[in-house]
Structure formats: structure tokens, C-alpha cells
GROMACS .gro file of C-alpha atoms in nm:
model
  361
    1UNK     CA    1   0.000   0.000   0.000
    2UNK     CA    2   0.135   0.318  -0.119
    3UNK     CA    3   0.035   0.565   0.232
    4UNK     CA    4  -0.135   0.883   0.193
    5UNK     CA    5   0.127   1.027   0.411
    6UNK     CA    6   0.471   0.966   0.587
    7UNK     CA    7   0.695   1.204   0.806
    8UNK     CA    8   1.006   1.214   0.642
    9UNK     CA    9   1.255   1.124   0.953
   10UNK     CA   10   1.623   1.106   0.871
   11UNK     CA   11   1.937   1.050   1.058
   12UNK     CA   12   2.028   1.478   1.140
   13UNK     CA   13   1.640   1.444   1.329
   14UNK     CA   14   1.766   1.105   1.554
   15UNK     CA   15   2.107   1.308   1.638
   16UNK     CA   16   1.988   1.633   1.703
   17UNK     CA   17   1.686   1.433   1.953
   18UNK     CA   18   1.971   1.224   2.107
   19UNK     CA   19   2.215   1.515   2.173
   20UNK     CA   20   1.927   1.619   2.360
   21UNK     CA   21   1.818   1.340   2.560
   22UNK     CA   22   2.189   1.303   2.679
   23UNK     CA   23   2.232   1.701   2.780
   24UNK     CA   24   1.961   1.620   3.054
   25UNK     CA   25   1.769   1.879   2.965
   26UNK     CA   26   1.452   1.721   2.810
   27UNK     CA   27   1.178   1.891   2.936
   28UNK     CA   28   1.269   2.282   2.852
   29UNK     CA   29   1.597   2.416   2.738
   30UNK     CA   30   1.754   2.637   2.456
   31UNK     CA   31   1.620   2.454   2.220
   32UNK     CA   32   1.285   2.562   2.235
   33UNK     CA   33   1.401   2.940   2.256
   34UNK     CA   34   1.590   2.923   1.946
   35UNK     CA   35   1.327   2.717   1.727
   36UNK     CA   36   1.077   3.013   1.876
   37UNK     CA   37   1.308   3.285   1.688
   38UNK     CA   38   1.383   3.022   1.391
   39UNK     CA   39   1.029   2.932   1.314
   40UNK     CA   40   0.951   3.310   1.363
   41UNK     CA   41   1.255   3.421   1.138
   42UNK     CA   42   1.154   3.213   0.863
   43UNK     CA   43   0.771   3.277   0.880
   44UNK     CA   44   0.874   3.639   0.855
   45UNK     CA   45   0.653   3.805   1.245
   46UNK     CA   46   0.824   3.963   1.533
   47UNK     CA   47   0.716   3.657   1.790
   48UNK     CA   48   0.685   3.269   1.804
   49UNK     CA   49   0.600   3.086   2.134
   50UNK     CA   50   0.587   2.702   2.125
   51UNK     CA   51   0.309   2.483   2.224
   52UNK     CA   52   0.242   2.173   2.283
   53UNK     CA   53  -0.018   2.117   1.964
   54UNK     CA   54  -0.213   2.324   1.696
   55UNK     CA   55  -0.522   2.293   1.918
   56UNK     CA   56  -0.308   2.476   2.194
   57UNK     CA   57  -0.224   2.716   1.992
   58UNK     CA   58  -0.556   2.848   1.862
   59UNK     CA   59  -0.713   2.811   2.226
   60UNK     CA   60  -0.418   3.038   2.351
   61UNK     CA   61  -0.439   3.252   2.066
   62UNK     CA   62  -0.807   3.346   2.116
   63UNK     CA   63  -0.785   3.406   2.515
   64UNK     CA   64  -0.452   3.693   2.438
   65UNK     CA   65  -0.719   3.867   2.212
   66UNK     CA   66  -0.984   3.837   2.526
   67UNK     CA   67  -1.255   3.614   2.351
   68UNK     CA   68  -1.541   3.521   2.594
   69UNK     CA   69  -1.845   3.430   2.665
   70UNK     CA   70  -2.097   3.541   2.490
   71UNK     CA   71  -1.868   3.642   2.175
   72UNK     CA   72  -1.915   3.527   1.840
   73UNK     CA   73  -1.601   3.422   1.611
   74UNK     CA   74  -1.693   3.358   1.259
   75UNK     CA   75  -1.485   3.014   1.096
   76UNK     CA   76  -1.479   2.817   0.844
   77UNK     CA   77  -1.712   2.461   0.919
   78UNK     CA   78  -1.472   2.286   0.652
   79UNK     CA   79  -1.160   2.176   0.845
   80UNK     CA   80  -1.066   1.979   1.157
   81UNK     CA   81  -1.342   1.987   1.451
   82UNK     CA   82  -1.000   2.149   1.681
   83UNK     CA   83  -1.071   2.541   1.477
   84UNK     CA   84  -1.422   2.530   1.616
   85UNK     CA   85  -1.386   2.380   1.926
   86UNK     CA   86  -1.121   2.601   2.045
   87UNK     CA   87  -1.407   2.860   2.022
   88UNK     CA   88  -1.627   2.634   2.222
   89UNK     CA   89  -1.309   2.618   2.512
   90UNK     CA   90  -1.401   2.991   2.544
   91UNK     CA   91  -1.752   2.947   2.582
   92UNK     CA   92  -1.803   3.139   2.293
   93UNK     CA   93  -2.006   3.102   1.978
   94UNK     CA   94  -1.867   2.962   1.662
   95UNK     CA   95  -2.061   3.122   1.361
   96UNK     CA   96  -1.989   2.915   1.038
   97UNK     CA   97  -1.950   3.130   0.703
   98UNK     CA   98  -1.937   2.870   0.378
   99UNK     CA   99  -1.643   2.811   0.173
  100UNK     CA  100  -1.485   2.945  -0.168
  101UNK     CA  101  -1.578   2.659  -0.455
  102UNK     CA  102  -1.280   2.613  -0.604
  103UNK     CA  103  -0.983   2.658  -0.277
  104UNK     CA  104  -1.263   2.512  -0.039
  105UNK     CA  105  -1.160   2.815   0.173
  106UNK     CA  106  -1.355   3.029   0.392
  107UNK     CA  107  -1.560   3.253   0.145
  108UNK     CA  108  -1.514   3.631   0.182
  109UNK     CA  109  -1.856   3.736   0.073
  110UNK     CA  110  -2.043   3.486   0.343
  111UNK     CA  111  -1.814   3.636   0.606
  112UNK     CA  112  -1.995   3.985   0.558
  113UNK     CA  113  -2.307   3.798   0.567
  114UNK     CA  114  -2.242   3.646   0.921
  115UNK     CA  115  -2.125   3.916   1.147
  116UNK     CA  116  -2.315   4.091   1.414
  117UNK     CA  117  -2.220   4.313   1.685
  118UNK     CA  118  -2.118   4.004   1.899
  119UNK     CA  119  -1.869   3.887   1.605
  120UNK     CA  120  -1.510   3.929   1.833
  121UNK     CA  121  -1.258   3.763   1.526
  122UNK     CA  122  -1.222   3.558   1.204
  123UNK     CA  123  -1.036   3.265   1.263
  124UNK     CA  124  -0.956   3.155   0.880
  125UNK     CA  125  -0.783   2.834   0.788
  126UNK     CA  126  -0.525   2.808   0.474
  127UNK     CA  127  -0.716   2.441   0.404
  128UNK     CA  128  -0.497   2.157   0.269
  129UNK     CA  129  -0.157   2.368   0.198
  130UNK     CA  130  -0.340   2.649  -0.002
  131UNK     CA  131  -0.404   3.023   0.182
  132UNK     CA  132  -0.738   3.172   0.204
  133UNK     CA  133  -0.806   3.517   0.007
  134UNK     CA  134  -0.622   3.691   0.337
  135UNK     CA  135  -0.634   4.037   0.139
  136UNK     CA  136  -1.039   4.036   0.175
  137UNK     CA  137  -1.084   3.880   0.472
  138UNK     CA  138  -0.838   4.162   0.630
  139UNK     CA  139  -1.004   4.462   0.494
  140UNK     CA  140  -1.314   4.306   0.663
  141UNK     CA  141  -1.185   4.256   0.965
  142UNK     CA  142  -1.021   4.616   0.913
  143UNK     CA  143  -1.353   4.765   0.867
  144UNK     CA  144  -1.563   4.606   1.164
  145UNK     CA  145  -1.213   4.617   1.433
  146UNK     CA  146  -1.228   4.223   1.440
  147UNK     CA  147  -0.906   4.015   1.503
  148UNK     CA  148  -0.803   3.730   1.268
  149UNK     CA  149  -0.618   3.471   1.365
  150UNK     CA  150  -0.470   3.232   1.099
  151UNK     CA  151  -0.551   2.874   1.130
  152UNK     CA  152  -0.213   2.743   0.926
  153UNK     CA  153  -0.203   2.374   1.084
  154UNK     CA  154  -0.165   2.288   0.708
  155UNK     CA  155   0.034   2.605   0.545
  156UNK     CA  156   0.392   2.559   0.678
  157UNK     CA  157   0.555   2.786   0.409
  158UNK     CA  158   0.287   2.863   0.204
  159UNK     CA  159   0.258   3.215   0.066
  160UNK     CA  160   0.006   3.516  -0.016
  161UNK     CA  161   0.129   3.736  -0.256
  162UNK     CA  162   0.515   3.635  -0.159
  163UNK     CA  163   0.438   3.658   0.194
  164UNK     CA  164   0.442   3.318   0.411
  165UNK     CA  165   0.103   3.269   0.613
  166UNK     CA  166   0.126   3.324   0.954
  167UNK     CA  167   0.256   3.646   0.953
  168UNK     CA  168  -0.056   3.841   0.860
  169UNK     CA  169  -0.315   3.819   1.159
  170UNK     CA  170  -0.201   3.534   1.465
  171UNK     CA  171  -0.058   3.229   1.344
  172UNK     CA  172  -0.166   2.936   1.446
  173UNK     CA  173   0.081   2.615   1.321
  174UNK     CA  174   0.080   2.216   1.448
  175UNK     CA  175   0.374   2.022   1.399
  176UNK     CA  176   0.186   1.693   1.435
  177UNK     CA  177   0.337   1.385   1.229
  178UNK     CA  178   0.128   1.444   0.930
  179UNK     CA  179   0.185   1.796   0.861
  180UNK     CA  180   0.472   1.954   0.641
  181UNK     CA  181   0.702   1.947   0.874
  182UNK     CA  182   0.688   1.771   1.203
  183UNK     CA  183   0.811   1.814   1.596
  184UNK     CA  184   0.579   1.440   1.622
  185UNK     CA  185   0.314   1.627   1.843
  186UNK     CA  186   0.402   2.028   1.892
  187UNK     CA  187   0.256   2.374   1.821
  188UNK     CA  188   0.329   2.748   1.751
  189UNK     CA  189   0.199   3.068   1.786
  190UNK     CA  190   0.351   3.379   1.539
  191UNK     CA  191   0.251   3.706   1.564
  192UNK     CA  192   0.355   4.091   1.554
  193UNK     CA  193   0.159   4.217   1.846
  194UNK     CA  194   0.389   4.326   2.127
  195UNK     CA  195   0.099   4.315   2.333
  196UNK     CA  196  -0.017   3.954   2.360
  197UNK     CA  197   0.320   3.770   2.410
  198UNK     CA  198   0.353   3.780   2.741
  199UNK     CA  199   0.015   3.677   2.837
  200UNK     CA  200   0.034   3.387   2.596
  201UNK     CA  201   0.353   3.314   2.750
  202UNK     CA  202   0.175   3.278   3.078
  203UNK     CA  203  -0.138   3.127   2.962
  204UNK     CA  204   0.106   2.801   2.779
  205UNK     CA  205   0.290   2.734   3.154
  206UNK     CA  206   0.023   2.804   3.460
  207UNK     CA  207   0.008   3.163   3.464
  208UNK     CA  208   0.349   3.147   3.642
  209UNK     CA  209   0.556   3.490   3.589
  210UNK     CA  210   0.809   3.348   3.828
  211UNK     CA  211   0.856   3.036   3.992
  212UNK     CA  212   0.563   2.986   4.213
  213UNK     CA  213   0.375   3.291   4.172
  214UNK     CA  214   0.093   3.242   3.968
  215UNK     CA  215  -0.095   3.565   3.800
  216UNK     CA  216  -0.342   3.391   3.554
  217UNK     CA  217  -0.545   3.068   3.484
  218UNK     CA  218  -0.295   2.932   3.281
  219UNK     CA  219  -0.267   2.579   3.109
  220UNK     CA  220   0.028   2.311   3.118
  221UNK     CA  221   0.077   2.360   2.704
  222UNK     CA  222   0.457   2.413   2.695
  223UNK     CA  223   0.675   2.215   2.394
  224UNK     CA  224   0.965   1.995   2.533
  225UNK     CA  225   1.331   2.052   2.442
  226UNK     CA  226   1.307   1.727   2.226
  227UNK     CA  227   1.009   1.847   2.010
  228UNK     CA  228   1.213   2.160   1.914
  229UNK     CA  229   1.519   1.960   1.864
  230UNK     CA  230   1.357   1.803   1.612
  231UNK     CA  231   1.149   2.096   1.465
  232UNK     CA  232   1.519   2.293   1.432
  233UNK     CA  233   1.631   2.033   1.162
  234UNK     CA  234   1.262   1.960   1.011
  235UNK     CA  235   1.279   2.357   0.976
  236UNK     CA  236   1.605   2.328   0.784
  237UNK     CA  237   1.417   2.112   0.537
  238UNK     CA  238   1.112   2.239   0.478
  239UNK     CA  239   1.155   2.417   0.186
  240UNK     CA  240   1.298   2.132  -0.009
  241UNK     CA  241   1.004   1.920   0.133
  242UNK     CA  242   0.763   2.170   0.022
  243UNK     CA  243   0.884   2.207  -0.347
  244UNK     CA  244   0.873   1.804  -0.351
  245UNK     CA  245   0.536   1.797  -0.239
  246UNK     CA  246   0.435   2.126  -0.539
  247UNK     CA  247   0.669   1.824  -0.770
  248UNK     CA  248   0.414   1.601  -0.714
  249UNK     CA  249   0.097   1.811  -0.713
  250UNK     CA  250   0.231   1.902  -1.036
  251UNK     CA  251   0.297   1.581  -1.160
  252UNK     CA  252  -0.077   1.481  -1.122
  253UNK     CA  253  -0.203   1.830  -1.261
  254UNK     CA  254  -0.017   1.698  -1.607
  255UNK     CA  255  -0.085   1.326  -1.601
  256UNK     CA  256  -0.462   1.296  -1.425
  257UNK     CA  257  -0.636   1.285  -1.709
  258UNK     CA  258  -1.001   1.127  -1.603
  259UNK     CA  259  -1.308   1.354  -1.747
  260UNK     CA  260  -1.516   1.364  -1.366
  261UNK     CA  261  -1.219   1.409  -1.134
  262UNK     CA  262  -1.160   1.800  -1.050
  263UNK     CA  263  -0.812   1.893  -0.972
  264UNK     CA  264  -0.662   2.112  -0.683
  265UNK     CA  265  -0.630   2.519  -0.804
  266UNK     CA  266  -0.342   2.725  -0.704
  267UNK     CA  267  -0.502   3.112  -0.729
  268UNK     CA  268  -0.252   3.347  -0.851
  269UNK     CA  269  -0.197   3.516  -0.500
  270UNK     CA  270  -0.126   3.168  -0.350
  271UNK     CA  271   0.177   2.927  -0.347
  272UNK     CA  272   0.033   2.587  -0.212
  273UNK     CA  273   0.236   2.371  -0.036
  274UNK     CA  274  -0.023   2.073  -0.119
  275UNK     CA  275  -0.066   1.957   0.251
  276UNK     CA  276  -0.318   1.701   0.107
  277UNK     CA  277  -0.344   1.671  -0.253
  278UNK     CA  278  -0.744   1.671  -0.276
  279UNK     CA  279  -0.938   1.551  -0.592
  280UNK     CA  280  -1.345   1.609  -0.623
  281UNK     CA  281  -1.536   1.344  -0.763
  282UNK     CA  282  -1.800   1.548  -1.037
  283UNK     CA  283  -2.156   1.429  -1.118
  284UNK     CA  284  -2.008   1.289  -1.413
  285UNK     CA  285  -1.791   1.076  -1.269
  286UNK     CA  286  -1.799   0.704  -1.342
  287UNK     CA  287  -1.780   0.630  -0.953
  288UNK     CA  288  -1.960   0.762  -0.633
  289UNK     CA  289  -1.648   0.927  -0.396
  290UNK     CA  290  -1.696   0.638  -0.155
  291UNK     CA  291  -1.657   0.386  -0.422
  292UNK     CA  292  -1.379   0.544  -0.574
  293UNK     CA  293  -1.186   0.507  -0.222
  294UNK     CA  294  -1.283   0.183  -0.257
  295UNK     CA  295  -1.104   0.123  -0.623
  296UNK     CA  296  -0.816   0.310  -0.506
  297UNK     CA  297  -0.767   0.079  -0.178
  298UNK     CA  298  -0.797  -0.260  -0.356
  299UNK     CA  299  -0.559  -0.147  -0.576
  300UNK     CA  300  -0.267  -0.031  -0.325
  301UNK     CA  301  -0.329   0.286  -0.325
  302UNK     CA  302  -0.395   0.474   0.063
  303UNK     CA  303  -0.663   0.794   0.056
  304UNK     CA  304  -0.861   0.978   0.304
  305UNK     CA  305  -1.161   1.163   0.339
  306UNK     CA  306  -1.057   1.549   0.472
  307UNK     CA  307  -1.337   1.606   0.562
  308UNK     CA  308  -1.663   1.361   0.560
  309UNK     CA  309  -1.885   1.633   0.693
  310UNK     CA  310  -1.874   1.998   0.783
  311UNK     CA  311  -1.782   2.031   1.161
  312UNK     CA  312  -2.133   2.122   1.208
  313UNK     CA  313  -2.245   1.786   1.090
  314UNK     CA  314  -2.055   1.655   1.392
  315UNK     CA  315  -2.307   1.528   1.677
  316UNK     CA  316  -2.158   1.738   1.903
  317UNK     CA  317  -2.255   2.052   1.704
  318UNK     CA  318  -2.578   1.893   1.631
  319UNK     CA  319  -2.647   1.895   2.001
  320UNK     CA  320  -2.579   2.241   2.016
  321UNK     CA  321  -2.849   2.323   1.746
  322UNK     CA  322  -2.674   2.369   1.438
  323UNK     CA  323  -2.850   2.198   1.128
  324UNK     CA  324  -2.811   2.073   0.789
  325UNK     CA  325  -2.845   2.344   0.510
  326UNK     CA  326  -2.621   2.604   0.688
  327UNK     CA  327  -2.334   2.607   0.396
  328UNK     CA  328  -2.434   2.425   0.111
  329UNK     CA  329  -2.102   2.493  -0.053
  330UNK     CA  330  -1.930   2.289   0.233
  331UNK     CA  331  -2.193   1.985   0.229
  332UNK     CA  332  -2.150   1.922  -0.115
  333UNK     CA  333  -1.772   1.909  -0.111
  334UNK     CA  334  -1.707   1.734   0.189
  335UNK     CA  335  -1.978   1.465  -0.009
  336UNK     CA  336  -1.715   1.466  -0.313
  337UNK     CA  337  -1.392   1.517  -0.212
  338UNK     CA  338  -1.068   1.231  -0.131
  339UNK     CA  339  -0.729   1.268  -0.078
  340UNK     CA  340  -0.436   1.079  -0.278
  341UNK     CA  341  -0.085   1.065  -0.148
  342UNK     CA  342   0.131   1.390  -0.235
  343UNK     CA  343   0.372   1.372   0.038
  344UNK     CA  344   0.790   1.371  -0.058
  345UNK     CA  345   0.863   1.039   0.043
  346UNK     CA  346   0.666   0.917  -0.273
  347UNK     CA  347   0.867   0.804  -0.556
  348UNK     CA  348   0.882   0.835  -0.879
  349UNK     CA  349   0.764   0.448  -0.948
  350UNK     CA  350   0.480   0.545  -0.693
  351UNK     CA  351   0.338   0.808  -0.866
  352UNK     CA  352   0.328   0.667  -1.190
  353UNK     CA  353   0.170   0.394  -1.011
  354UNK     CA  354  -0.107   0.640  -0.891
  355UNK     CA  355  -0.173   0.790  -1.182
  356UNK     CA  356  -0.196   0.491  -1.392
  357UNK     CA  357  -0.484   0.345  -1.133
  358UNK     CA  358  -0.687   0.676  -1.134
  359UNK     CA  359  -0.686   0.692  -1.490
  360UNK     CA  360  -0.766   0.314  -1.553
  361UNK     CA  361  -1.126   0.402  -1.385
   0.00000   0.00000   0.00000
């Protein structure tokens, strides 16, 4: 079975982690300080503090801005449950604005549509390696003084008009296994706001501002010394893992050739960094989605559904009283879409292998 993803581990990651785990200092250390400015540095914003997961980082993210109860933050329901539910942690209101077509991003124009005087921030999401329309979706929060934080779990290096996500509103990034690059479970926050550092300094480690003194309600959400070990080196070759992954992406844009099958888009402000290389399964299509998965597993090939439903679809949002019908956009994707393996591991034998069994359908 040719897998739909694999973190590319090689022998400068084992060193750099063992190094550590003989220095003793495991838990925090220099290491995290210096893949803070490194990560931060490369992104191109003024700050980076280092969490323990993407999910930590949006939930931090959103309390430094002073999202509460009552508030209303307006996201995209297309994505992992984590956006929305780090909402939910602040007992706040997640308001779900549909998605772009063609990106499957968060659509400008439904964004308008869905704030109210409650709305507090936009938290958008640069889906499967591809940035949302950031220059509309900033002028909007520009005009009605809302935050936005950048959901770019997915984006590491990915650009908007030559500028790398993350550096626009708050960045939100997870280093979990499957993502572009990897610290195995991990997190970051990047941002250019003197103002919130500090508190989301305190809010990661217990609210302590000195040992045993305790000024906030803070979480235990701090990255080890080992985790940014390994980020330092995956960090060094991200760029080379990215332009393997846009190899690939690009190698199925010229060889896919099956009339029902729409293909990723890269919009003109955007440089993907194909996260998930994610194929749409048209009307015309010889196959439901579900059966096509099906095809594509007898025949060695590993795929995914990102995502089944819209978040919410999930029965936990359904208990909260959202319903079917809310973003039609989003229903009928996440009805159509499947993932095929794009990550740089693959070979060159695998891909032709891929494309030959999509386009023998």
C-alpha cells in the first residue's frame, strides 16, 4: 500500500533528539528558545511561542485577544473539529460562514453575511496547503475592528502574494506527524503584536511569571526541548520538502487525465504547499467518492476523506443546534472530495503507479 502520508525522519532528526536526551535537559531548554526565533525568522513576524499542539495554539491565541463568553467568532465549518472547538473552550459562539468553490476556503462574501455586533474575530484556515483570500478577509476585519487569527495547521511555508502565512493576523501552526514538517506532536503561535506575548507566554505554563507565583489561569501547554530539537532540523528542510510535495501536485495536474475528477487550483496570489493533494469526484464521474476510495484501496493505493462532513455535521454541534443546510457549498464538497498521497517520500515508481490506477477508472 502506497500511504497517503509519511513524516520524512532522517538520521540529522535522531542526532539532534539524542544530543538532547543526553544534555539532561529534556523537558525545557535552549532549544525551544531558538526554534521560537527560527520558526519566527523564517515565517517572517516579530514573535513565536511554542506549544504543545495546533489545538493549543488556537485556544491560547483566542484568550490573548480576550474572547469570551458570549462572543461570536466567525470560521470556516470545513476543516478539523479542533478550529471550532477552540471557540467552544471559550464558551463562545462559533458562527460558520461557507467556503470558496474552487480553494474550499472560507468565502469572503459569506463572512460579511455572518457578522453581528457580537462577532469578536475571524479565525480563517489556509485548508490543505493552499491560503485563504487573506487580502479580503483583512479589509473586513479592518472595517468592523475584528481580530483574525490564521488557522495554518496545514500552510507551513505557504505564501500570499510572496508573503508566508502566519505572519498576517495570529498564526496558528501544528507540527503533528502528518503535517509539512513535524516536531511528532508540537505547536506554535507567530505574531507581531507586542501586546499579547507575554500573556500567551503565561497562559502556555500556569500563569506562572516566576517560579511559584501564579498571576493567571494558565494551562500546562509548553513544547519539550526534544520536540524543538527536532522541529530545528525539520525547519532546515522544509523548503525542499515543500517544493517536492508542489513536484508532485504538479505531476498529477499533467498526467490525471479522467473527465469527472476535479483537480486542486493554485489562485494566482497563492503558493500551495499541497498539505493534502485533494481531488473532487463530479456528477459525471464514473464512480460515487466512496466507491472510488474503494477502487483506489484494492488497488494499493492509501486515501482519506478530509473532511466527511462539515464540523457542524458533527453530533456534538448537532447537540448544540446547528442543522443541515447552513453552507451548502461545504456539504457538497465534503460529499465529493478524497485525498491521494502527495507527500515527498513518494517516488517516482509510486506516482506513476497512482496515476496509472486513477486513470484506468
Amino acid at each position: 500500500m502506497i500511504p497517503i502520508s509519511k513524516p520524512f525522519i532522517g538520521e540529522e532528526e535522531i542526532a539532534r533528539v539524542i544530543e538532547v536526551l543526553r544534555s539532561g535537559m529534556i523537558v525545557q531548554g535552549d532549544k525551544v528558545a531558538e526554534f521560537e526565533r527560527r520558526f519566527s525568522a523564517y515565517i517572517g513576524s516579530k514573535h513565536g511561542i511554542a506549544v504543545s499542539n495546533g489545538t493549543a495554539a488556537l485556544d491560547i491565541a483566542l484568550k490573548s485577544i480576550g474572547v469570551g463568553e458570549g462572543d461570536e467568532v466567525i470560521t470556516t465549518p470545513f476543516t478539523f473539529v479542533a478550529t471550532s472547538n477552540a471557540i467552544l473552550f471559550q464558551r463562545s459562539k462559533p458562527v460558520f460562514a461557507d467556503i470558496e468553490e474552487d480553494t474550499y476556503n472560507i468565502n469572503p462574501d459569506d463572512v460579511m453575511e455572518k457578522i453581528t455586533p457580537k462577532t469578536r474575530a475571524v479565525v480563517g484556515v489556509h485548508l490543505f496547503g493552499h491560503p485563504f483570500d487573506l487580502r479580503a478577509i483583512l479589509e473586513i476585519c479592518e472595517d468592523h475592528k475584528l481580530m483574525l487569527i490564521e488557522d495554518c495547521a496545514q500552510a507551513h511555508g505557504a505564501e500570499y502574494n510572496g508573503k508566508k502565512v502566519g505572519s498576517f493576523g495570529i498564526g496558528c501552526f501544528s507540527f503533528y506527524a502528518t503535517k509539512n514538517m513535524t516536531t511528532s506532536e508540537g505547536g506554535m503561535i507567530t505574531c507581531n503584536y507586542d501586546e499579547i506575548v507575554d500573556k500567551c507566554r503565561l497562559l502556555r505554563s500556569h500563569g506562572e511569571v516566576r517560579k511559584y507565583e501564579h498571576v493567571l489561569l494558565g494551562h500546562n501547554m509548553r513544547m519539550t526541548n526534544i520536540q524543538a530539537a527536532l522541529g530545528l532540523v525539520q525547519l532546515e528542510k522544509l523548503d525542499w520538502m515543500n517544493e517536492k510535495r508542489r513536484k508532485n501536485a504538479e505531476f498529477y495536474e499533467k498526467n490525471i487525465n479522467v473527465e469527472g475528477l476535479r483537480k486542486p487550483v493554485e489562485k494566482s496570489y497563492a503558493k500551495h504547499v499541497y498539505h493534502q493533494y485533494v481531488l473532487l469526484v463530479e456528477e459525471d464521474f464514473p464512480m460515487t467518492r466512496d466507491e472510488f476510495s474503494k477502487y483506489l484501496t484494492e488497488n494499493g493505493v492509501g486515501n482519506a476523506i478530509h473532511y466527511p462532513k462539515p464540523v457542524y455535521l458533527q453530533p456534538l454541534y448537532r447537540e448544540l443546534g446547528y442543522e443541515k443546510g447552513l453552507c451548502p457549498t461545504a456539504e457538497y464538497v465534503a460529499e465529493r472530495v478524497i485525498s491521494i498521497p502527495v507527500h515527498p517520500l513518494l517516488s517516482e515508481k509510486e506516482l506513476e503507479r497512482i496515476v496509472e490506477i486513477i486513470n484506468g477508472v
